[in-house]
Amino acid sequence: MARDVALALALLVASAGVAHGMATDLSQVLRVAVEAGRASSATVRAKLGAEVLKTKASRGDLLTAVDSEVQTIIEQHVARAFPTHAFLGEESVPAGAKASSDAIAAALSVSASDWLWICDPIDGTTNFVQSLPLVGISIGVARRRDDADRSWELACGVIVDPFRDEVFSALVGQGATLNEQPIRVGDEPLADAVVATGFAPNEASLRPMMRGLQAVGGRARTVRMLGSAAIMLAWVGCGRLSAYFEADLNAWDTAAGALIVREAGGRVTALDGSPHTIATRPLLASNAAAHAELQHVLETANVLGLDDVV
């Protein structure tokens, strides 16, 4: 599977051309990401409540025709503006955590481009299917650093809430905005925090999440489950939520939101407190005030990643 994903990505980039040596203006990247997100918003709004096309890795992992349609809209915008940039969208990757991990690993290792767009066309598909207007269009952009290792960094993040007409965005080193107005994370401690989490689709991730819910529920003001990682991260960035944690997330769930939280003054780490990378799956994002205590609470409850399930 990893070999197939790597080959597909290599062919995708090779067919577009090699991007080494070609300058890309970061502000132009942001403009195209916002345009792509806004262009796809109308489709999401018009088709709220679409029928399930199929389930993927579990009964709670759904796919509609609209997911693929929105991804195509975004990918076409990117291809027109940046034909040499690589693109990784959720709907182009087989279902399951291993396939997702393999896909991002392949994208970061075999890409001939210095730029990689990481997209979740509808983050919160179950909400979407149930006509719950709480979904995010998530577009993260990574670029290679100009260092000896040619390592990757998140450079641009855009999350569009099509039902509130809200566009959250961030550029590395330039702060975060909501509808072009600067945003900051909150400053409340854990005792006053509104913490968000998710309901995991399988036993291996559900068990640690339930331990985390119990542990955090007794220490924070309250806990919420909203059904969209992108929205929860965006809301941490603007202070509506104090923190968000989950044991197993994909790169397209978090690439945009992680940058938005960081650029809004928050902290993003793995659940064990180690540095967050593009490939990190167990994630904790919060305002700086609550982070250390919340991370300790989760670690004490053994919420560090997936459980071994026999």
PDB file of C-alpha atoms in Angstrom:
ATOM      1  CA  MET A   1       0.000   0.000   0.000  1.00  0.00           C
ATOM      2  CA  ALA A   2       2.767   2.464   0.952  1.00  0.00           C
ATOM      3  CA  ARG A   3       4.532   1.714  -2.340  1.00  0.00           C
ATOM      4  CA  ASP A   4       1.343   2.349  -4.328  1.00  0.00           C
ATOM      5  CA  VAL A   5       0.718   5.654  -2.562  1.00  0.00           C
ATOM      6  CA  ALA A   6       4.336   6.728  -3.041  1.00  0.00           C
ATOM      7  CA  LEU A   7       4.226   5.877  -6.744  1.00  0.00           C
ATOM      8  CA  ALA A   8       0.958   7.755  -7.258  1.00  0.00           C
ATOM      9  CA  LEU A   9       2.335  10.840  -5.560  1.00  0.00           C
ATOM     10  CA  ALA A  10       5.577  10.666  -7.508  1.00  0.00           C
ATOM     11  CA  LEU A  11       3.689  10.434 -10.791  1.00  0.00           C
ATOM     12  CA  LEU A  12       1.403  13.303  -9.772  1.00  0.00           C
ATOM     13  CA  VAL A  13       4.324  15.607  -9.113  1.00  0.00           C
ATOM     14  CA  ALA A  14       6.381  14.420 -12.077  1.00  0.00           C
ATOM     15  CA  SER A  15       3.519  15.073 -14.467  1.00  0.00           C
ATOM     16  CA  ALA A  16       3.295  18.642 -13.257  1.00  0.00           C
ATOM     17  CA  GLY A  17       7.017  19.339 -13.335  1.00  0.00           C
ATOM     18  CA  VAL A  18       9.653  19.918 -10.692  1.00  0.00           C
ATOM     19  CA  ALA A  19       9.322  22.917  -8.417  1.00  0.00           C
ATOM     20  CA  HIS A  20      12.900  23.235  -7.177  1.00  0.00           C
ATOM     21  CA  GLY A  21      14.246  26.701  -7.846  1.00  0.00           C
ATOM     22  CA  MET A  22      10.845  28.241  -8.495  1.00  0.00           C
ATOM     23  CA  ALA A  23       9.916  31.006  -6.075  1.00  0.00           C
ATOM     24  CA  THR A  24       6.430  31.020  -4.622  1.00  0.00           C
ATOM     25  CA  ASP A  25       4.999  34.056  -2.853  1.00  0.00           C
ATOM     26  CA  LEU A  26       3.458  32.959   0.442  1.00  0.00           C
ATOM     27  CA  SER A  27       0.781  35.636   0.226  1.00  0.00           C
ATOM     28  CA  GLN A  28      -0.243  34.209  -3.143  1.00  0.00           C
ATOM     29  CA  VAL A  29      -0.506  30.754  -1.584  1.00  0.00           C
ATOM     30  CA  LEU A  30      -2.850  32.181   1.041  1.00  0.00           C
ATOM     31  CA  ARG A  31      -4.933  33.960  -1.577  1.00  0.00           C
ATOM     32  CA  VAL A  32      -5.408  30.779  -3.612  1.00  0.00           C
ATOM     33  CA  ALA A  33      -6.208  28.715  -0.509  1.00  0.00           C
ATOM     34  CA  VAL A  34      -8.885  31.196   0.559  1.00  0.00           C
ATOM     35  CA  GLU A  35     -10.314  31.378  -2.956  1.00  0.00           C
ATOM     36  CA  ALA A  36     -10.451  27.580  -3.185  1.00  0.00           C
ATOM     37  CA  GLY A  37     -12.143  27.295   0.194  1.00  0.00           C
ATOM     38  CA  ARG A  38     -14.694  29.955  -0.603  1.00  0.00           C
ATOM     39  CA  ALA A  39     -15.383  28.522  -4.055  1.00  0.00           C
ATOM     40  CA  SER A  40     -16.225  25.135  -2.569  1.00  0.00           C
ATOM     41  CA  SER A  41     -18.365  26.579   0.235  1.00  0.00           C
ATOM     42  CA  ALA A  42     -21.378  27.094  -2.015  1.00  0.00           C
ATOM     43  CA  THR A  43     -21.377  23.413  -2.938  1.00  0.00           C
ATOM     44  CA  VAL A  44     -21.213  22.373   0.719  1.00  0.00           C
ATOM     45  CA  ARG A  45     -24.065  24.701   1.687  1.00  0.00           C
ATOM     46  CA  ALA A  46     -26.266  23.635  -1.204  1.00  0.00           C
ATOM     47  CA  LYS A  47     -25.849  19.925  -0.565  1.00  0.00           C
ATOM     48  CA  LEU A  48     -26.083  19.732   3.228  1.00  0.00           C
ATOM     49  CA  GLY A  49     -27.668  16.408   4.152  1.00  0.00           C
ATOM     50  CA  ALA A  50     -26.293  14.534   1.143  1.00  0.00           C
ATOM     51  CA  GLU A  51     -26.717  10.774   1.099  1.00  0.00           C
ATOM     52  CA  VAL A  52     -23.889   8.511   2.195  1.00  0.00           C
ATOM     53  CA  LEU A  53     -22.051   7.070  -0.785  1.00  0.00           C
ATOM     54  CA  LYS A  54     -20.212   4.490   1.320  1.00  0.00           C
ATOM     55  CA  THR A  55     -18.588   3.878   4.678  1.00  0.00           C
ATOM     56  CA  LYS A  56     -14.808   3.716   4.804  1.00  0.00           C
ATOM     57  CA  ALA A  57     -12.750   2.365   7.712  1.00  0.00           C
ATOM     58  CA  SER A  58     -15.721   2.139  10.092  1.00  0.00           C
ATOM     59  CA  ARG A  59     -19.450   2.813  10.356  1.00  0.00           C
ATOM     60  CA  GLY A  60     -18.626   6.305  11.569  1.00  0.00           C
ATOM     61  CA  ASP A  61     -16.221   7.075   8.718  1.00  0.00           C
ATOM     62  CA  LEU A  62     -18.503   8.224   5.915  1.00  0.00           C
ATOM     63  CA  LEU A  63     -18.051   9.366   2.345  1.00  0.00           C
ATOM     64  CA  THR A  64     -20.476  11.313   0.157  1.00  0.00           C
ATOM     65  CA  ALA A  65     -20.183  12.343  -3.460  1.00  0.00           C
ATOM     66  CA  VAL A  66     -19.876  15.924  -2.204  1.00  0.00           C
ATOM     67  CA  ASP A  67     -16.579  15.156  -0.433  1.00  0.00           C
ATOM     68  CA  SER A  68     -15.007  14.198  -3.743  1.00  0.00           C
ATOM     69  CA  GLU A  69     -16.669  17.073  -5.587  1.00  0.00           C
ATOM     70  CA  VAL A  70     -15.312  19.645  -3.134  1.00  0.00           C
ATOM     71  CA  GLN A  71     -11.839  18.125  -3.231  1.00  0.00           C
ATOM     72  CA  THR A  72     -11.855  18.392  -7.021  1.00  0.00           C
ATOM     73  CA  ILE A  73     -12.805  22.079  -6.835  1.00  0.00           C
ATOM     74  CA  ILE A  74      -9.930  22.784  -4.453  1.00  0.00           C
ATOM     75  CA  GLU A  75      -7.414  20.712  -6.391  1.00  0.00           C
ATOM     76  CA  GLN A  76      -8.317  22.476  -9.638  1.00  0.00           C
ATOM     77  CA  HIS A  77      -7.746  25.878  -8.041  1.00  0.00           C
ATOM     78  CA  VAL A  78      -4.341  24.753  -6.816  1.00  0.00           C
ATOM     79  CA  ALA A  79      -3.358  23.187 -10.143  1.00  0.00           C
ATOM     80  CA  ARG A  80      -4.220  26.340 -12.083  1.00  0.00           C
ATOM     81  CA  ALA A  81      -2.256  28.617  -9.769  1.00  0.00           C
ATOM     82  CA  PHE A  82       0.630  26.304  -8.888  1.00  0.00           C
ATOM     83  CA  PRO A  83       0.954  23.487 -11.424  1.00  0.00           C
ATOM     84  CA  THR A  84       4.193  22.232  -9.865  1.00  0.00           C
ATOM     85  CA  HIS A  85       2.847  21.942  -6.314  1.00  0.00           C
ATOM     86  CA  ALA A  86       1.963  18.505  -4.921  1.00  0.00           C
ATOM     87  CA  PHE A  87      -1.534  17.865  -3.580  1.00  0.00           C
ATOM     88  CA  LEU A  88      -2.734  15.315  -1.022  1.00  0.00           C
ATOM     89  CA  GLY A  89      -6.469  15.117  -0.380  1.00  0.00           C
ATOM     90  CA  GLU A  90      -8.291  12.768   1.967  1.00  0.00           C
ATOM     91  CA  GLU A  91     -10.526  11.372  -0.752  1.00  0.00           C
ATOM     92  CA  SER A  92      -7.511  10.199  -2.776  1.00  0.00           C
ATOM     93  CA  VAL A  93      -6.243   7.984   0.049  1.00  0.00           C
ATOM     94  CA  PRO A  94      -7.577   4.535   1.026  1.00  0.00           C
ATOM     95  CA  ALA A  95      -9.405   4.344   4.337  1.00  0.00           C
ATOM     96  CA  GLY A  96      -7.715   3.546   7.623  1.00  0.00           C
ATOM     97  CA  ALA A  97      -5.013   4.945   9.883  1.00  0.00           C
ATOM     98  CA  LYS A  98      -2.180   2.975   8.280  1.00  0.00           C
ATOM     99  CA  ALA A  99      -3.064   4.102   4.771  1.00  0.00           C
ATOM    100  CA  SER A 100      -3.293   7.695   5.990  1.00  0.00           C
ATOM    101  CA  SER A 101       0.075   7.487   7.731  1.00  0.00           C
ATOM    102  CA  ASP A 102       1.639   5.880   4.671  1.00  0.00           C
ATOM    103  CA  ALA A 103       0.204   8.571   2.412  1.00  0.00           C
ATOM    104  CA  ILE A 104       1.604  11.525   4.342  1.00  0.00           C
ATOM    105  CA  ALA A 105       4.949   9.760   4.812  1.00  0.00           C
ATOM    106  CA  ALA A 106       5.141   9.109   1.088  1.00  0.00           C
ATOM    107  CA  ALA A 107       4.129  12.658   0.233  1.00  0.00           C
ATOM    108  CA  LEU A 108       6.857  14.102   2.440  1.00  0.00           C
ATOM    109  CA  SER A 109       9.538  11.715   1.240  1.00  0.00           C
ATOM    110  CA  VAL A 110       9.012  11.263  -2.500  1.00  0.00           C
ATOM    111  CA  SER A 111       7.624  14.643  -3.508  1.00  0.00           C
ATOM    112  CA  ALA A 112       9.765  16.402  -6.097  1.00  0.00           C
ATOM    113  CA  SER A 113       7.984  19.632  -5.244  1.00  0.00           C
ATOM    114  CA  ASP A 114       8.961  22.027  -2.479  1.00  0.00           C
ATOM    115  CA  TRP A 115       5.259  22.566  -1.717  1.00  0.00           C
ATOM    116  CA  LEU A 116       2.564  20.163  -0.537  1.00  0.00           C
ATOM    117  CA  TRP A 117      -1.134  21.029  -0.164  1.00  0.00           C
ATOM    118  CA  ILE A 118      -2.925  18.874   2.422  1.00  0.00           C
ATOM    119  CA  CYS A 119      -6.710  18.990   2.169  1.00  0.00           C
ATOM    120  CA  ASP A 120      -9.788  17.676   3.922  1.00  0.00           C
ATOM    121  CA  PRO A 121     -12.673  18.807   1.696  1.00  0.00           C
ATOM    122  CA  ILE A 122     -15.367  18.249   4.340  1.00  0.00           C
ATOM    123  CA  ASP A 123     -14.072  17.742   7.850  1.00  0.00           C
ATOM    124  CA  GLY A 124     -17.135  16.567   9.726  1.00  0.00           C
ATOM    125  CA  THR A 125     -18.816  14.398   7.104  1.00  0.00           C
ATOM    126  CA  THR A 126     -21.093  12.723   9.659  1.00  0.00           C
ATOM    127  CA  ASN A 127     -22.374  16.151  10.714  1.00  0.00           C
ATOM    128  CA  PHE A 128     -22.836  16.993   7.039  1.00  0.00           C
ATOM    129  CA  VAL A 129     -24.826  13.825   6.324  1.00  0.00           C
ATOM    130  CA  GLN A 130     -27.052  14.473   9.349  1.00  0.00           C
ATOM    131  CA  SER A 131     -27.734  18.067   8.191  1.00  0.00           C
ATOM    132  CA  LEU A 132     -25.791  19.452  11.151  1.00  0.00           C
ATOM    133  CA  PRO A 133     -24.211  22.668   9.813  1.00  0.00           C
ATOM    134  CA  LEU A 134     -20.905  22.219  11.616  1.00  0.00           C
ATOM    135  CA  VAL A 135     -18.164  21.282   9.163  1.00  0.00           C
ATOM    136  CA  GLY A 136     -14.885  22.747   8.040  1.00  0.00           C
ATOM    137  CA  ILE A 137     -13.073  22.915   4.723  1.00  0.00           C
ATOM    138  CA  SER A 138      -9.446  22.445   5.728  1.00  0.00           C
ATOM    139  CA  ILE A 139      -6.514  23.434   3.513  1.00  0.00           C
ATOM    140  CA  GLY A 140      -2.992  23.249   4.899  1.00  0.00           C
ATOM    141  CA  VAL A 141       0.139  24.002   2.893  1.00  0.00           C
ATOM    142  CA  ALA A 142       3.590  22.716   3.798  1.00  0.00           C
ATOM    143  CA  ARG A 143       6.885  23.789   2.267  1.00  0.00           C
ATOM    144  CA  ARG A 144      10.455  22.583   2.436  1.00  0.00           C
ATOM    145  CA  ARG A 145      12.761  24.610   4.630  1.00  0.00           C
ATOM    146  CA  ASP A 146      15.885  25.983   3.045  1.00  0.00           C
ATOM    147  CA  ASP A 147      18.168  23.989   5.333  1.00  0.00           C
ATOM    148  CA  ALA A 148      20.557  21.089   5.018  1.00  0.00           C
ATOM    149  CA  ASP A 149      17.862  18.516   5.773  1.00  0.00           C
ATOM    150  CA  ARG A 150      15.291  20.030   3.411  1.00  0.00           C
ATOM    151  CA  SER A 151      12.779  19.446   6.211  1.00  0.00           C
ATOM    152  CA  TRP A 152       9.118  20.431   5.979  1.00  0.00           C
ATOM    153  CA  GLU A 153       7.180  23.116   7.824  1.00  0.00           C
ATOM    154  CA  LEU A 154       3.552  24.192   7.826  1.00  0.00           C
ATOM    155  CA  ALA A 155       3.503  27.516   6.006  1.00  0.00           C
ATOM    156  CA  CYS A 156      -0.160  28.322   5.392  1.00  0.00           C
ATOM    157  CA  GLY A 157      -3.434  27.194   6.901  1.00  0.00           C
ATOM    158  CA  VAL A 158      -7.007  28.002   5.892  1.00  0.00           C
ATOM    159  CA  ILE A 159     -10.198  26.654   7.452  1.00  0.00           C
ATOM    160  CA  VAL A 160     -13.501  27.761   5.971  1.00  0.00           C
ATOM    161  CA  ASP A 161     -16.760  27.375   7.884  1.00  0.00           C
ATOM    162  CA  PRO A 162     -19.262  27.501   5.010  1.00  0.00           C
ATOM    163  CA  PHE A 163     -22.313  27.887   7.251  1.00  0.00           C
ATOM    164  CA  ARG A 164     -21.025  30.852   9.264  1.00  0.00           C
ATOM    165  CA  ASP A 165     -19.171  32.509   6.398  1.00  0.00           C
ATOM    166  CA  GLU A 166     -15.997  32.411   8.474  1.00  0.00           C
ATOM    167  CA  VAL A 167     -12.490  32.065   7.074  1.00  0.00           C
ATOM    168  CA  PHE A 168      -9.721  31.280   9.547  1.00  0.00           C
ATOM    169  CA  SER A 169      -6.223  31.656   8.153  1.00  0.00           C
ATOM    170  CA  ALA A 170      -2.583  31.799   9.148  1.00  0.00           C
ATOM    171  CA  LEU A 171       0.827  32.251   7.582  1.00  0.00           C
ATOM    172  CA  VAL A 172       3.919  31.048   9.390  1.00  0.00           C
ATOM    173  CA  GLY A 173       5.431  33.881  11.400  1.00  0.00           C
ATOM    174  CA  GLN A 174       2.637  36.292  10.481  1.00  0.00           C
ATOM    175  CA  GLY A 175      -0.168  35.524  12.940  1.00  0.00           C
ATOM    176  CA  ALA A 176      -3.686  34.213  12.465  1.00  0.00           C
ATOM    177  CA  THR A 177      -6.925  35.863  11.386  1.00  0.00           C
ATOM    178  CA  LEU A 178     -10.676  35.329  11.248  1.00  0.00           C
ATOM    179  CA  ASN A 179     -12.191  37.087   8.242  1.00  0.00           C
ATOM    180  CA  GLU A 180      -8.949  39.087   7.990  1.00  0.00           C
ATOM    181  CA  GLN A 181      -9.116  40.304  11.601  1.00  0.00           C
ATOM    182  CA  PRO A 182      -6.361  39.166  14.009  1.00  0.00           C
ATOM    183  CA  ILE A 183      -7.267  36.448  16.497  1.00  0.00           C
ATOM    184  CA  ARG A 184      -5.657  35.196  19.712  1.00  0.00           C
ATOM    185  CA  VAL A 185      -6.170  32.156  21.878  1.00  0.00           C
ATOM    186  CA  GLY A 186      -7.712  32.598  25.320  1.00  0.00           C
ATOM    187  CA  ASP A 187      -5.774  32.802  28.570  1.00  0.00           C
ATOM    188  CA  GLU A 188      -7.949  30.789  30.964  1.00  0.00           C
ATOM    189  CA  PRO A 189      -6.407  28.028  33.121  1.00  0.00           C
ATOM    190  CA  LEU A 190      -7.637  24.455  32.950  1.00  0.00           C
ATOM    191  CA  ALA A 191     -10.136  24.971  35.778  1.00  0.00           C
ATOM    192  CA  ASP A 192     -11.989  27.517  33.634  1.00  0.00           C
ATOM    193  CA  ALA A 193     -11.370  25.803  30.309  1.00  0.00           C
ATOM    194  CA  VAL A 194     -13.844  24.572  27.712  1.00  0.00           C
ATOM    195  CA  VAL A 195     -12.064  21.540  26.281  1.00  0.00           C
ATOM    196  CA  ALA A 196     -13.064  19.794  23.063  1.00  0.00           C
ATOM    197  CA  THR A 197     -12.443  16.249  21.960  1.00  0.00           C
ATOM    198  CA  GLY A 198     -13.738  13.730  19.445  1.00  0.00           C
ATOM    199  CA  PHE A 199     -15.616  10.442  19.472  1.00  0.00           C
ATOM    200  CA  ALA A 200     -13.209   7.916  18.021  1.00  0.00           C
ATOM    201  CA  PRO A 201     -14.386   5.532  15.271  1.00  0.00           C
ATOM    202  CA  ASN A 202     -12.655   2.384  16.568  1.00  0.00           C
ATOM    203  CA  GLU A 203     -11.843   0.618  19.821  1.00  0.00           C
ATOM    204  CA  ALA A 204      -8.111   1.336  19.739  1.00  0.00           C
ATOM    205  CA  SER A 205      -8.681   5.086  19.773  1.00  0.00           C
ATOM    206  CA  LEU A 206     -12.001   5.112  21.642  1.00  0.00           C
ATOM    207  CA  ARG A 207     -10.594   3.609  24.832  1.00  0.00           C
ATOM    208  CA  PRO A 208      -7.968   6.307  25.467  1.00  0.00           C
ATOM    209  CA  MET A 209     -10.453   8.998  24.488  1.00  0.00           C
ATOM    210  CA  MET A 210     -12.913   7.786  27.118  1.00  0.00           C
ATOM    211  CA  ARG A 211     -10.170   7.820  29.752  1.00  0.00           C
ATOM    212  CA  GLY A 212      -9.281  11.329  28.673  1.00  0.00           C
ATOM    213  CA  LEU A 213     -12.888  12.459  28.797  1.00  0.00           C
ATOM    214  CA  GLN A 214     -13.237  11.180  32.344  1.00  0.00           C
ATOM    215  CA  ALA A 215      -9.946  12.686  33.500  1.00  0.00           C
ATOM    216  CA  VAL A 216     -10.407  16.094  31.888  1.00  0.00           C
ATOM    217  CA  GLY A 217     -14.098  16.298  32.757  1.00  0.00           C
ATOM    218  CA  GLY A 218     -13.246  16.466  36.426  1.00  0.00           C
ATOM    219  CA  ARG A 219     -10.669  19.223  35.981  1.00  0.00           C
ATOM    220  CA  ALA A 220     -12.021  21.537  33.282  1.00  0.00           C
ATOM    221  CA  ARG A 221     -15.161  23.666  33.269  1.00  0.00           C
ATOM    222  CA  THR A 222     -16.746  21.445  30.627  1.00  0.00           C
ATOM    223  CA  VAL A 223     -15.992  19.218  27.641  1.00  0.00           C
ATOM    224  CA  ARG A 224     -17.551  19.414  24.171  1.00  0.00           C
ATOM    225  CA  MET A 225     -17.584  17.085  21.155  1.00  0.00           C
ATOM    226  CA  LEU A 226     -18.280  18.977  17.930  1.00  0.00           C
ATOM    227  CA  GLY A 227     -17.518  16.401  15.245  1.00  0.00           C
ATOM    228  CA  SER A 228     -14.989  18.396  13.210  1.00  0.00           C
ATOM    229  CA  ALA A 229     -11.306  18.568  14.104  1.00  0.00           C
ATOM    230  CA  ALA A 230     -10.819  21.540  11.794  1.00  0.00           C
ATOM    231  CA  ILE A 231     -13.560  23.574  13.467  1.00  0.00           C
ATOM    232  CA  MET A 232     -12.376  22.668  16.952  1.00  0.00           C
ATOM    233  CA  LEU A 233      -8.820  23.744  16.128  1.00  0.00           C
ATOM    234  CA  ALA A 234     -10.040  26.971  14.537  1.00  0.00           C
ATOM    235  CA  TRP A 235     -12.119  27.704  17.623  1.00  0.00           C
ATOM    236  CA  VAL A 236      -9.130  27.136  19.901  1.00  0.00           C
ATOM    237  CA  GLY A 237      -7.314  29.671  17.755  1.00  0.00           C
ATOM    238  CA  CYS A 238      -9.958  32.347  18.243  1.00  0.00           C
ATOM    239  CA  GLY A 239     -10.610  31.604  21.918  1.00  0.00           C
ATOM    240  CA  ARG A 240     -14.069  30.009  21.652  1.00  0.00           C
ATOM    241  CA  LEU A 241     -12.502  26.811  22.956  1.00  0.00           C
ATOM    242  CA  SER A 242      -9.609  26.530  25.382  1.00  0.00           C
ATOM    243  CA  ALA A 243      -8.175  23.253  24.126  1.00  0.00           C
ATOM    244  CA  TYR A 244      -8.724  20.243  21.887  1.00  0.00           C
ATOM    245  CA  PHE A 245      -7.252  16.754  22.125  1.00  0.00           C
ATOM    246  CA  GLU A 246      -7.642  13.527  20.221  1.00  0.00           C
ATOM    247  CA  ALA A 247      -5.715  10.255  20.134  1.00  0.00           C
ATOM    248  CA  ASP A 248      -5.589   9.582  16.396  1.00  0.00           C
ATOM    249  CA  LEU A 249      -5.910  12.214  13.690  1.00  0.00           C
ATOM    250  CA  ASN A 250      -4.858  12.446  10.060  1.00  0.00           C
ATOM    251  CA  ALA A 251      -2.611  15.119   8.605  1.00  0.00           C
ATOM    252  CA  TRP A 252      -5.484  16.596   6.591  1.00  0.00           C
ATOM    253  CA  ASP A 253      -7.503  16.961   9.803  1.00  0.00           C
ATOM    254  CA  THR A 254      -4.835  19.051  11.512  1.00  0.00           C
ATOM    255  CA  ALA A 255      -2.396  20.676   9.072  1.00  0.00           C
ATOM    256  CA  ALA A 256      -4.310  23.939   8.711  1.00  0.00           C
ATOM    257  CA  GLY A 257      -5.627  24.079  12.261  1.00  0.00           C
ATOM    258  CA  ALA A 258      -2.322  23.362  13.973  1.00  0.00           C
ATOM    259  CA  LEU A 259      -0.726  26.346  12.252  1.00  0.00           C
ATOM    260  CA  ILE A 260      -3.700  28.585  13.051  1.00  0.00           C
ATOM    261  CA  VAL A 261      -3.482  27.714  16.759  1.00  0.00           C
ATOM    262  CA  ARG A 262       0.266  28.295  16.889  1.00  0.00           C
ATOM    263  CA  GLU A 263       0.081  31.585  15.026  1.00  0.00           C
ATOM    264  CA  ALA A 264      -2.734  32.711  17.342  1.00  0.00           C
ATOM    265  CA  GLY A 265      -0.430  32.262  20.325  1.00  0.00           C
ATOM    266  CA  GLY A 266      -1.390  28.740  21.348  1.00  0.00           C
ATOM    267  CA  ARG A 267       0.557  25.529  21.748  1.00  0.00           C
ATOM    268  CA  VAL A 268       0.324  22.355  19.685  1.00  0.00           C
ATOM    269  CA  THR A 269       2.088  19.138  20.698  1.00  0.00           C
ATOM    270  CA  ALA A 270       1.652  15.410  20.593  1.00  0.00           C
ATOM    271  CA  LEU A 271      -0.310  14.040  23.545  1.00  0.00           C
ATOM    272  CA  ASP A 272       2.939  13.023  25.246  1.00  0.00           C
ATOM    273  CA  GLY A 273       4.195  16.598  25.019  1.00  0.00           C
ATOM    274  CA  SER A 274       6.678  15.982  22.213  1.00  0.00           C
ATOM    275  CA  PRO A 275       6.843  18.439  19.298  1.00  0.00           C
ATOM    276  CA  HIS A 276       4.039  18.363  16.759  1.00  0.00           C
ATOM    277  CA  THR A 277       4.965  17.528  13.169  1.00  0.00           C
ATOM    278  CA  ILE A 278       2.889  17.259  10.023  1.00  0.00           C
ATOM    279  CA  ALA A 279       2.669  13.494  10.554  1.00  0.00           C
ATOM    280  CA  THR A 280       1.709  13.634  14.264  1.00  0.00           C
ATOM    281  CA  ARG A 281      -1.503  11.699  14.949  1.00  0.00           C
ATOM    282  CA  PRO A 282      -2.156  12.040  18.744  1.00  0.00           C
ATOM    283  CA  LEU A 283      -2.657  15.787  19.163  1.00  0.00           C
ATOM    284  CA  LEU A 284      -3.145  18.358  21.913  1.00  0.00           C
ATOM    285  CA  ALA A 285      -3.796  21.994  20.969  1.00  0.00           C
ATOM    286  CA  SER A 286      -4.549  24.655  23.541  1.00  0.00           C
ATOM    287  CA  ASN A 287      -3.999  28.134  24.802  1.00  0.00           C
ATOM    288  CA  ALA A 288      -0.625  28.444  26.508  1.00  0.00           C
ATOM    289  CA  ALA A 289      -2.147  28.826  29.981  1.00  0.00           C
ATOM    290  CA  ALA A 290      -3.850  25.428  30.081  1.00  0.00           C
ATOM    291  CA  HIS A 291      -1.440  23.327  28.051  1.00  0.00           C
ATOM    292  CA  ALA A 292       1.052  21.990  30.589  1.00  0.00           C
ATOM    293  CA  GLU A 293      -1.560  21.021  33.161  1.00  0.00           C
ATOM    294  CA  LEU A 294      -3.856  19.477  30.564  1.00  0.00           C
ATOM    295  CA  GLN A 295      -1.008  17.482  29.051  1.00  0.00           C
ATOM    296  CA  HIS A 296      -0.108  16.182  32.510  1.00  0.00           C
ATOM    297  CA  VAL A 297      -3.724  15.170  33.195  1.00  0.00           C
ATOM    298  CA  LEU A 298      -3.892  13.274  29.903  1.00  0.00           C
ATOM    299  CA  GLU A 299      -0.523  11.602  30.394  1.00  0.00           C
ATOM    300  CA  THR A 300      -1.489  10.519  33.912  1.00  0.00           C
ATOM    301  CA  ALA A 301      -4.641   8.945  32.450  1.00  0.00           C
ATOM    302  CA  ASN A 302      -2.506   7.164  29.830  1.00  0.00           C
ATOM    303  CA  VAL A 303      -3.989   9.120  26.955  1.00  0.00           C
ATOM    304  CA  LEU A 304      -0.930   9.144  24.713  1.00  0.00           C
ATOM    305  CA  GLY A 305      -2.138   7.471  21.535  1.00  0.00           C
ATOM    306  CA  LEU A 306      -3.826   4.259  20.473  1.00  0.00           C
ATOM    307  CA  ASP A 307      -4.466   1.333  22.809  1.00  0.00           C
ATOM    308  CA  ASP A 308      -3.388  -2.164  21.839  1.00  0.00           C
ATOM    309  CA  VAL A 309      -6.604  -4.028  21.095  1.00  0.00           C
ATOM    310  CA  VAL A 310      -6.594  -7.790  20.664  1.00  0.00           C
TER     311      VAL A 310
END
